[in-house]
């Protein structure tokens, strides 16, 4: 496309910082750059008409990791590493709440609960045996014993009669959070261009040449925040991981409130607007769900439906209103990749299933590469 003199001059000349991706990491990075560089020209390029990865598709849990997930992480990470991951989630949520305000992002703290199937009662016993040890390990983060047992007050089916709960967990409205971040960025004079895909870039002696499907331009520094799509731009150890979700129509007098985890985090559900939002089951087809293509499958959606009928809403009628998917970025380690790729190019990617919790922190850290 031939850009006019005006288009080029007004949007694409003298660009100081370009951020690729307008998910929670990209927008948090751009906003942190604005704080440090009040007069800089900051540009965010986004391939979707809306942010189109995970940040507008997720479940909106403000969570820190269920007990079984933490125990599972301890098989591949040291106690220090796991404590650090939990601390990042905790501090990330506080940062998000403080910078945008609970009202703006629809934050509510109803607590989080892990459910265990009757068939899996061994796992429940193991978790219970380890609860005190993990509470001690995490006390420096939460300043109290976070995990405790509560009874099955919501009447879920096929589960052991107690949950392992963390009353510090909360939930937010994903759409409101993303709108708040986009509005804050626009108010801060950050240009956001949608439907622009960055195809590649070259490090130059004095900046970076960026090529998109529509135009090329030069920027002083480039920040890549494309998470599950990053391998299309740079070779990093990140795989796309699709996650499927469904939401019911409103259910009269729905009593369920909170965020709920099952099976080491492979299943998760919550209340929102008198509905149940339920996601997961990617462990049924890990190979098929290792894709950056959006879509839903019969196998996973029918498993989610059976969980809705048998476990979450036994005897309560429900109808599905909507189904969708989002793309996460995962890898052999849960730690995000935050690094300098060349003189003036940096990336903050591989947010896994916890990007709401840690996205604002990673965006801020990404911006700290800028000079
Ligand atoms: C179904 C689902 C449920 C989840 N639930 C939770 C939860 O409850 N709590 C939690 O903490 N986390 C959750 N997550 C994870 C969380 O949503 C992500 O970790 C987080 O949103 C990642 O943010 P990001 O900014 O790194 O990536 P993204 O939000 O994916 O943003 C990357 C952006 O880059 C854009 N992009 C990609 N390539 C290019 C390119 N070449 N040029 C221009 N733009 C490009 C994409 O369109 C996208 O908008 C969930 C994820 C999914 C999918």
Short mmCIF file of C-alpha atoms and ligand atoms in Angstrom, two decimals:
data_model
loop_
_atom_site.label_atom_id
_atom_site.label_comp_id
_atom_site.label_asym_id
_atom_site.label_seq_id
_atom_site.Cartn_x
_atom_site.Cartn_y
_atom_site.Cartn_z
CA UNK A 1 0.00 0.00 0.00
CA UNK A 2 1.34 3.48 -0.86
CA UNK A 3 0.90 5.66 2.20
CA UNK A 4 0.22 9.34 1.70
CA UNK A 5 2.66 11.95 2.94
CA UNK A 6 0.14 12.77 5.70
CA UNK A 7 -0.40 9.19 6.80
CA UNK A 8 3.30 8.55 7.01
CA UNK A 9 4.12 11.82 8.76
CA UNK A 10 1.29 11.62 11.31
CA UNK A 11 1.48 7.96 12.31
CA UNK A 12 4.69 6.29 11.18
CA UNK A 13 7.57 8.79 11.31
CA UNK A 14 9.83 9.38 14.29
CA UNK A 15 8.35 6.41 16.15
CA UNK A 16 10.25 5.85 19.39
CA UNK A 17 8.63 2.66 20.64
CA UNK A 18 6.55 0.09 18.76
CA UNK A 19 4.71 -2.66 20.63
CA UNK A 20 3.45 -5.69 18.70
CA UNK A 21 0.25 -7.11 20.21
CA UNK A 22 -2.51 -5.32 22.12
CA UNK A 23 -3.17 -8.01 24.74
CA UNK A 24 -2.71 -7.32 28.43
CA UNK A 25 1.09 -7.51 28.11
CA UNK A 26 1.39 -5.21 25.08
CA UNK A 27 -0.95 -2.58 26.52
CA UNK A 28 0.66 -2.70 29.97
CA UNK A 29 4.06 -2.33 28.31
CA UNK A 30 2.89 0.68 26.26
CA UNK A 31 1.36 2.35 29.34
CA UNK A 32 4.53 1.81 31.38
CA UNK A 33 6.59 3.27 28.52
CA UNK A 34 4.33 6.34 28.56
CA UNK A 35 4.98 6.81 32.30
CA UNK A 36 8.75 6.79 31.76
CA UNK A 37 8.76 8.73 28.46
CA UNK A 38 5.94 11.32 28.55
CA UNK A 39 6.84 12.83 25.15
CA UNK A 40 7.70 9.68 23.19
CA UNK A 41 5.75 8.54 20.11
CA UNK A 42 4.38 5.10 21.05
CA UNK A 43 2.67 2.84 18.56
CA UNK A 44 0.84 -0.45 19.21
CA UNK A 45 0.21 -2.74 16.23
CA UNK A 46 -2.52 -5.39 16.53
CA UNK A 47 -3.45 -7.94 13.89
CA UNK A 48 -7.05 -8.37 15.08
CA UNK A 49 -9.97 -5.96 14.80
CA UNK A 50 -10.07 -6.41 18.58
CA UNK A 51 -7.19 -7.84 20.62
CA UNK A 52 -7.25 -11.35 19.21
CA UNK A 53 -5.28 -13.82 21.34
CA UNK A 54 -6.05 -14.71 24.94
CA UNK A 55 -6.67 -11.42 26.71
CA UNK A 56 -10.24 -10.97 25.42
CA UNK A 57 -11.07 -14.69 25.51
CA UNK A 58 -10.10 -15.83 29.00
CA UNK A 59 -12.08 -16.82 32.09
CA UNK A 60 -11.16 -13.79 34.20
CA UNK A 61 -9.87 -15.67 37.24
CA UNK A 62 -7.71 -13.55 39.50
CA UNK A 63 -6.04 -16.66 40.89
CA UNK A 64 -2.71 -17.81 42.22
CA UNK A 65 -2.70 -21.58 41.56
CA UNK A 66 -4.78 -24.35 43.15
CA UNK A 67 -3.15 -26.66 45.70
CA UNK A 68 -2.93 -29.64 43.31
CA UNK A 69 -1.47 -27.39 40.60
CA UNK A 70 1.17 -26.08 43.00
CA UNK A 71 2.06 -29.64 44.04
CA UNK A 72 2.28 -30.63 40.39
CA UNK A 73 4.54 -27.62 39.66
CA UNK A 74 6.82 -28.70 42.51
CA UNK A 75 7.64 -31.84 40.49
CA UNK A 76 9.40 -29.70 37.83
CA UNK A 77 10.34 -26.53 39.72
CA UNK A 78 12.08 -25.83 43.03
CA UNK A 79 10.16 -24.50 46.07
CA UNK A 80 11.79 -21.09 45.50
CA UNK A 81 10.66 -21.03 41.85
CA UNK A 82 7.08 -22.02 42.68
CA UNK A 83 6.91 -19.45 45.50
CA UNK A 84 8.22 -16.84 43.07
CA UNK A 85 5.53 -17.75 40.49
CA UNK A 86 2.80 -17.41 43.12
CA UNK A 87 4.30 -14.12 44.31
CA UNK A 88 4.27 -12.77 40.72
CA UNK A 89 0.57 -13.66 40.41
CA UNK A 90 -0.27 -12.07 43.74
CA UNK A 91 1.68 -8.87 43.01
CA UNK A 92 0.40 -8.76 39.42
CA UNK A 93 -3.23 -8.79 40.57
CA UNK A 94 -2.51 -6.04 43.13
CA UNK A 95 -0.84 -3.96 40.38
CA UNK A 96 -3.82 -4.42 38.06
CA UNK A 97 -6.32 -3.52 40.78
CA UNK A 98 -4.34 -0.47 41.89
CA UNK A 99 -3.70 0.88 38.41
CA UNK A 100 -7.23 0.45 36.99
CA UNK A 101 -9.50 0.26 40.08
CA UNK A 102 -11.74 -2.64 41.16
CA UNK A 103 -14.89 -0.98 39.80
CA UNK A 104 -13.39 -0.47 36.33
CA UNK A 105 -12.38 -4.13 35.95
CA UNK A 106 -15.38 -5.68 37.75
CA UNK A 107 -13.15 -7.24 40.41
CA UNK A 108 -15.03 -9.32 43.02
CA UNK A 109 -13.52 -11.51 45.70
CA UNK A 110 -15.75 -14.54 46.25
CA UNK A 111 -12.84 -16.93 46.87
CA UNK A 112 -11.56 -19.84 44.82
CA UNK A 113 -12.15 -23.55 45.39
CA UNK A 114 -10.60 -26.76 44.11
CA UNK A 115 -12.98 -29.69 43.60
CA UNK A 116 -11.94 -33.36 43.59
CA UNK A 117 -13.95 -36.11 41.92
CA UNK A 118 -14.99 -39.02 44.18
CA UNK A 119 -13.03 -41.24 41.76
CA UNK A 120 -9.98 -39.10 42.52
CA UNK A 121 -10.26 -39.07 46.31
CA UNK A 122 -6.62 -40.24 46.63
CA UNK A 123 -5.53 -36.96 45.14
CA UNK A 124 -7.72 -35.09 47.61
CA UNK A 125 -6.08 -36.99 50.52
CA UNK A 126 -2.61 -36.24 49.15
CA UNK A 127 -3.44 -32.53 48.83
CA UNK A 128 -4.86 -32.43 52.34
CA UNK A 129 -1.70 -34.07 53.72
CA UNK A 130 0.45 -31.44 52.01
CA UNK A 131 -1.77 -28.44 52.80
CA UNK A 132 0.07 -27.28 55.94
CA UNK A 133 3.49 -27.58 54.26
CA UNK A 134 2.35 -25.51 51.24
CA UNK A 135 0.63 -22.95 53.47
CA UNK A 136 3.97 -22.49 55.31
CA UNK A 137 5.87 -22.28 52.03
CA UNK A 138 3.55 -19.54 50.74
CA UNK A 139 3.12 -17.58 53.97
CA UNK A 140 5.74 -14.99 52.92
CA UNK A 141 3.47 -14.18 49.93
CA UNK A 142 -0.02 -14.31 51.44
CA UNK A 143 0.92 -13.38 55.06
CA UNK A 144 -1.52 -16.03 56.23
CA UNK A 145 -2.40 -19.69 55.69
CA UNK A 146 -4.15 -19.38 52.32
CA UNK A 147 -5.54 -22.90 51.78
CA UNK A 148 -8.28 -24.37 53.96
CA UNK A 149 -11.09 -26.90 53.67
CA UNK A 150 -14.69 -25.85 53.11
CA UNK A 151 -17.79 -28.01 52.73
CA UNK A 152 -19.60 -28.59 49.41
CA UNK A 153 -22.07 -25.76 50.03
CA UNK A 154 -22.98 -25.35 46.34
CA UNK A 155 -24.16 -28.96 45.99
CA UNK A 156 -21.82 -30.02 43.18
CA UNK A 157 -22.24 -33.64 42.04
CA UNK A 158 -19.72 -36.52 41.93
CA UNK A 159 -17.14 -34.78 44.11
CA UNK A 160 -15.71 -35.46 47.57
CA UNK A 161 -17.66 -33.53 50.11
CA UNK A 162 -15.12 -30.76 50.74
CA UNK A 163 -13.31 -28.23 48.58
CA UNK A 164 -9.80 -26.97 49.21
CA UNK A 165 -10.34 -23.22 49.15
CA UNK A 166 -8.35 -20.01 48.97
CA UNK A 167 -10.51 -17.09 50.09
CA UNK A 168 -8.03 -14.56 48.64
CA UNK A 169 -8.90 -15.52 45.07
CA UNK A 170 -11.11 -13.26 43.02
CA UNK A 171 -12.62 -12.81 39.57
CA UNK A 172 -12.90 -9.95 37.14
CA UNK A 173 -14.77 -8.95 34.01
CA UNK A 174 -12.33 -9.68 31.20
CA UNK A 175 -14.09 -7.38 28.70
CA UNK A 176 -14.18 -4.45 31.10
CA UNK A 177 -10.52 -4.95 31.96
CA UNK A 178 -9.47 -4.86 28.31
CA UNK A 179 -11.69 -1.88 27.51
CA UNK A 180 -10.22 -0.03 30.50
CA UNK A 181 -6.67 -0.74 29.33
CA UNK A 182 -7.44 0.32 25.73
CA UNK A 183 -9.12 3.54 26.88
CA UNK A 184 -6.27 4.35 29.24
CA UNK A 185 -3.75 3.83 26.43
CA UNK A 186 -5.70 6.07 24.03
CA UNK A 187 -6.04 8.78 26.69
CA UNK A 188 -2.26 8.56 27.20
CA UNK A 189 -1.71 9.45 23.55
CA UNK A 190 -0.66 5.95 22.48
CA UNK A 191 -1.58 5.16 18.85
CA UNK A 192 -3.21 1.74 18.42
CA UNK A 193 -3.55 0.46 14.86
CA UNK A 194 -5.76 -2.60 14.37
CA UNK A 195 -5.80 -5.12 11.49
CA UNK A 196 -2.05 -4.69 11.08
CA UNK A 197 0.04 -7.87 11.16
CA UNK A 198 3.76 -7.50 11.70
CA UNK A 199 5.31 -9.98 9.26
CA UNK A 200 9.00 -9.48 10.08
CA UNK A 201 11.59 -6.95 11.13
CA UNK A 202 15.33 -6.21 10.77
CA UNK A 203 17.66 -4.78 13.34
CA UNK A 204 19.45 -1.76 11.80
CA UNK A 205 22.45 0.16 13.13
CA UNK A 206 20.17 2.92 14.39
CA UNK A 207 16.78 1.30 15.03
CA UNK A 208 14.50 -1.39 13.65
CA UNK A 209 12.81 -1.72 10.26
CA UNK A 210 9.30 -3.18 10.74
CA UNK A 211 7.37 -4.75 7.87
CA UNK A 212 3.62 -5.32 8.06
CA UNK A 213 1.17 -6.63 5.44
CA UNK A 214 0.29 -3.00 4.58
CA UNK A 215 3.39 -0.83 5.09
CA UNK A 216 6.97 -0.59 6.36
CA UNK A 217 8.41 1.95 8.78
CA UNK A 218 11.25 2.53 11.19
CA UNK A 219 11.08 2.52 14.97
CA UNK A 220 13.83 3.16 17.52
CA UNK A 221 12.86 0.15 19.63
CA UNK A 222 10.53 -2.82 19.20
CA UNK A 223 8.67 -4.75 21.93
CA UNK A 224 7.12 -8.09 20.97
CA UNK A 225 4.12 -9.16 23.07
CA UNK A 226 2.46 -11.71 20.81
CA UNK A 227 2.43 -14.61 23.30
CA UNK A 228 1.07 -17.78 21.61
CA UNK A 229 1.81 -16.39 18.13
CA UNK A 230 5.42 -15.43 18.82
CA UNK A 231 6.98 -18.21 16.74
CA UNK A 232 5.65 -16.44 13.62
CA UNK A 233 8.13 -13.63 14.38
CA UNK A 234 10.98 -15.07 16.43
CA UNK A 235 12.27 -18.50 17.41
CA UNK A 236 11.55 -18.87 21.10
CA UNK A 237 10.49 -21.91 23.08
CA UNK A 238 6.76 -21.12 23.02
CA UNK A 239 3.97 -23.30 21.64
CA UNK A 240 0.42 -22.14 20.95
CA UNK A 241 -2.16 -23.80 23.21
CA UNK A 242 -5.81 -23.42 22.29
CA UNK A 243 -8.31 -23.34 25.16
CA UNK A 244 -12.06 -23.78 24.62
CA UNK A 245 -14.82 -22.17 26.67
CA UNK A 246 -18.60 -22.11 26.86
CA UNK A 247 -21.09 -19.93 28.72
CA UNK A 248 -24.68 -20.71 29.69
CA UNK A 249 -27.72 -18.50 29.32
CA UNK A 250 -28.74 -16.86 32.64
CA UNK A 251 -29.88 -19.43 35.21
CA UNK A 252 -32.64 -18.20 37.57
CA UNK A 253 -31.53 -18.00 41.21
CA UNK A 254 -28.04 -19.30 40.50
CA UNK A 255 -26.40 -19.60 43.95
CA UNK A 256 -22.90 -20.53 42.77
CA UNK A 257 -20.34 -17.77 43.37
CA UNK A 258 -16.58 -17.97 43.03
CA UNK A 259 -13.84 -19.43 40.88
CA UNK A 260 -13.56 -23.22 40.74
CA UNK A 261 -10.71 -25.48 39.59
CA UNK A 262 -10.64 -29.20 38.87
CA UNK A 263 -7.99 -31.67 37.76
CA UNK A 264 -4.81 -29.60 38.28
CA UNK A 265 -6.38 -26.64 36.50
CA UNK A 266 -7.43 -28.53 33.33
CA UNK A 267 -11.06 -27.56 34.10
CA UNK A 268 -12.23 -24.24 35.49
CA UNK A 269 -15.57 -22.51 35.95
CA UNK A 270 -17.04 -19.40 37.56
CA UNK A 271 -20.24 -17.42 37.91
CA UNK A 272 -20.76 -14.28 35.83
CA UNK A 273 -24.03 -12.37 35.27
CA UNK A 274 -26.09 -15.34 36.67
CA UNK A 275 -24.43 -17.68 34.20
CA UNK A 276 -21.75 -20.37 34.41
CA UNK A 277 -18.62 -19.88 32.30
CA UNK A 278 -16.76 -23.18 31.93
CA UNK A 279 -13.50 -23.96 30.16
CA UNK A 280 -10.92 -26.68 29.82
CA UNK A 281 -10.59 -30.28 28.65
CA UNK A 282 -7.62 -29.50 26.39
CA UNK A 283 -5.92 -32.51 28.02
CA UNK A 284 -8.32 -34.71 25.99
CA UNK A 285 -6.50 -33.74 22.78
CA UNK A 286 -3.22 -31.99 23.56
CA UNK A 287 -1.88 -32.54 20.02
CA UNK A 288 -5.03 -31.18 18.33
CA UNK A 289 -5.16 -28.19 20.66
CA UNK A 290 -1.51 -27.26 20.01
CA UNK A 291 -2.58 -24.79 17.36
CA UNK A 292 -2.85 -21.05 16.79
CA UNK A 293 -6.12 -21.54 14.83
CA UNK A 294 -9.27 -20.48 16.68
CA UNK A 295 -12.10 -23.04 16.79
CA UNK A 296 -14.10 -25.46 18.91
CA UNK A 297 -14.34 -29.25 18.67
CA UNK A 298 -17.17 -31.68 19.31
CA UNK A 299 -15.05 -33.87 21.63
CA UNK A 300 -14.08 -31.06 24.00
CA UNK A 301 -17.40 -29.22 23.93
CA UNK A 302 -19.37 -32.38 24.75
CA UNK A 303 -17.02 -33.15 27.66
CA UNK A 304 -17.61 -29.62 28.97
CA UNK A 305 -21.36 -30.12 28.62
CA UNK A 306 -21.25 -33.38 30.58
CA UNK A 307 -19.34 -31.65 33.39
CA UNK A 308 -22.00 -28.95 33.42
CA UNK A 309 -24.81 -31.52 33.76
CA UNK A 310 -23.19 -34.05 36.10
CA UNK A 311 -20.97 -31.94 38.35
CA UNK A 312 -21.77 -28.23 38.27
CA UNK A 313 -25.54 -28.08 37.79
CA UNK A 314 -26.93 -31.55 38.63
CA UNK A 315 -30.73 -31.44 38.20
CA UNK A 316 -30.72 -27.78 37.13
CA UNK A 317 -31.71 -27.03 33.52
CA UNK A 318 -29.28 -24.99 31.42
CA UNK A 319 -28.80 -23.84 27.83
CA UNK A 320 -25.59 -22.77 26.12
CA UNK A 321 -25.46 -19.19 24.86
CA UNK A 322 -22.00 -19.04 23.33
CA UNK A 323 -18.83 -21.08 22.72
CA UNK A 324 -15.36 -19.78 21.81
CA UNK A 325 -11.65 -20.39 22.04
CA UNK A 326 -8.50 -18.42 22.82
CA UNK A 327 -4.82 -19.04 22.15
CA UNK A 328 -2.31 -19.18 25.00
CA UNK A 329 1.48 -19.41 24.82
CA UNK A 330 3.02 -22.31 26.78
CA UNK A 331 6.37 -24.07 27.06
CA UNK A 332 8.40 -26.54 29.07
CA UNK A 333 8.71 -24.03 31.94
CA UNK A 334 5.87 -21.99 33.40
CA UNK A 335 8.10 -18.92 33.71
CA UNK A 336 7.41 -16.30 31.03
CA UNK A 337 10.20 -15.39 28.58
CA UNK A 338 11.32 -11.82 29.11
CA UNK A 339 14.41 -10.96 27.14
CA UNK A 340 16.40 -8.81 24.76
CA UNK A 341 16.57 -10.35 21.27
CA UNK A 342 18.93 -7.84 19.61
CA UNK A 343 20.17 -4.28 20.22
CA UNK A 344 16.72 -2.69 20.12
CA UNK A 345 14.26 -5.63 20.09
CA UNK A 346 12.76 -7.24 23.20
CA UNK A 347 10.04 -9.77 23.96
CA UNK A 348 7.69 -10.63 26.84
CA UNK A 349 5.86 -13.85 25.97
CA UNK A 350 4.77 -17.36 27.19
CA UNK A 351 2.20 -16.21 29.72
CA UNK A 352 0.53 -19.64 30.00
CA UNK A 353 -2.83 -19.82 31.76
CA UNK A 354 -2.00 -17.07 34.24
CA UNK A 355 -1.62 -13.97 32.07
CA UNK A 356 -4.37 -12.00 33.77
CA UNK A 357 -2.51 -12.44 37.03
CA UNK A 358 0.96 -11.66 35.73
CA UNK A 359 0.36 -9.79 32.46
CA UNK A 360 0.55 -6.28 33.88
CA UNK A 361 3.77 -7.12 35.73
CA UNK A 362 5.37 -8.69 32.63
CA UNK A 363 4.31 -5.70 30.48
CA UNK A 364 5.91 -3.34 32.98
CA UNK A 365 9.12 -5.41 33.11
CA UNK A 366 9.21 -5.52 29.29
CA UNK A 367 9.07 -1.72 29.17
CA UNK A 368 12.09 -1.53 31.48
CA UNK A 369 14.36 -2.66 28.62
CA UNK A 370 13.72 0.73 26.98
CA UNK A 371 16.41 3.37 27.09
C1 LIG B 1 -9.76 -19.67 27.42
C2 LIG B 1 -8.72 -19.03 28.26
C3 LIG B 1 -8.93 -18.88 29.63
C4 LIG B 1 -7.96 -18.24 30.43
N1 LIG B 1 -8.26 -17.98 31.72
C5 LIG B 1 -7.39 -17.26 32.47
C6 LIG B 1 -7.72 -16.87 33.78
O1 LIG B 1 -8.81 -17.16 34.25
N2 LIG B 1 -6.82 -16.17 34.52
C7 LIG B 1 -5.58 -15.85 34.00
O2 LIG B 1 -4.76 -15.25 34.72
N3 LIG B 1 -5.25 -16.15 32.73
C8 LIG B 1 -6.13 -16.84 31.96
N4 LIG B 1 -5.82 -17.16 30.67
C9 LIG B 1 -4.50 -16.76 30.15
C10 LIG B 1 -4.46 -15.27 29.79
O3 LIG B 1 -5.60 -14.89 29.09
C11 LIG B 1 -3.20 -15.02 28.94
O4 LIG B 1 -2.06 -15.52 29.61
C12 LIG B 1 -2.99 -13.54 28.68
O5 LIG B 1 -4.15 -12.95 28.17
C13 LIG B 1 -1.83 -13.36 27.72
O6 LIG B 1 -1.75 -12.00 27.39
P1 LIG B 1 -0.75 -11.53 26.25
O7 LIG B 1 -0.91 -10.08 26.13
O8 LIG B 1 0.61 -12.09 26.51
O9 LIG B 1 -1.24 -12.31 24.95
P2 LIG B 1 -2.54 -12.09 24.02
O10 LIG B 1 -3.70 -11.63 24.79
O11 LIG B 1 -2.69 -13.36 23.24
O12 LIG B 1 -2.08 -10.90 23.09
C14 LIG B 1 -1.22 -11.08 21.99
C15 LIG B 1 -1.75 -10.19 20.89
O13 LIG B 1 -0.82 -10.15 19.82
C16 LIG B 1 -1.54 -10.09 18.61
N5 LIG B 1 -0.62 -10.54 17.56
C17 LIG B 1 -0.11 -11.78 17.41
N6 LIG B 1 0.74 -11.82 16.38
C18 LIG B 1 0.78 -10.57 15.85
C19 LIG B 1 1.46 -9.98 14.76
N7 LIG B 1 2.33 -10.68 14.04
N8 LIG B 1 1.24 -8.67 14.46
C20 LIG B 1 0.35 -7.93 15.22
N9 LIG B 1 -0.32 -8.46 16.27
C21 LIG B 1 -0.11 -9.75 16.59
C22 LIG B 1 -2.72 -11.02 18.85
O14 LIG B 1 -3.78 -10.75 17.95
C23 LIG B 1 -3.07 -10.70 20.31
O15 LIG B 1 -4.05 -9.70 20.43
C24 LIG B 1 -6.74 -17.81 29.84
C25 LIG B 1 -6.52 -17.98 28.48
C26 LIG B 1 -7.49 -18.57 27.68
C27 LIG B 1 -7.25 -18.72 26.21
#
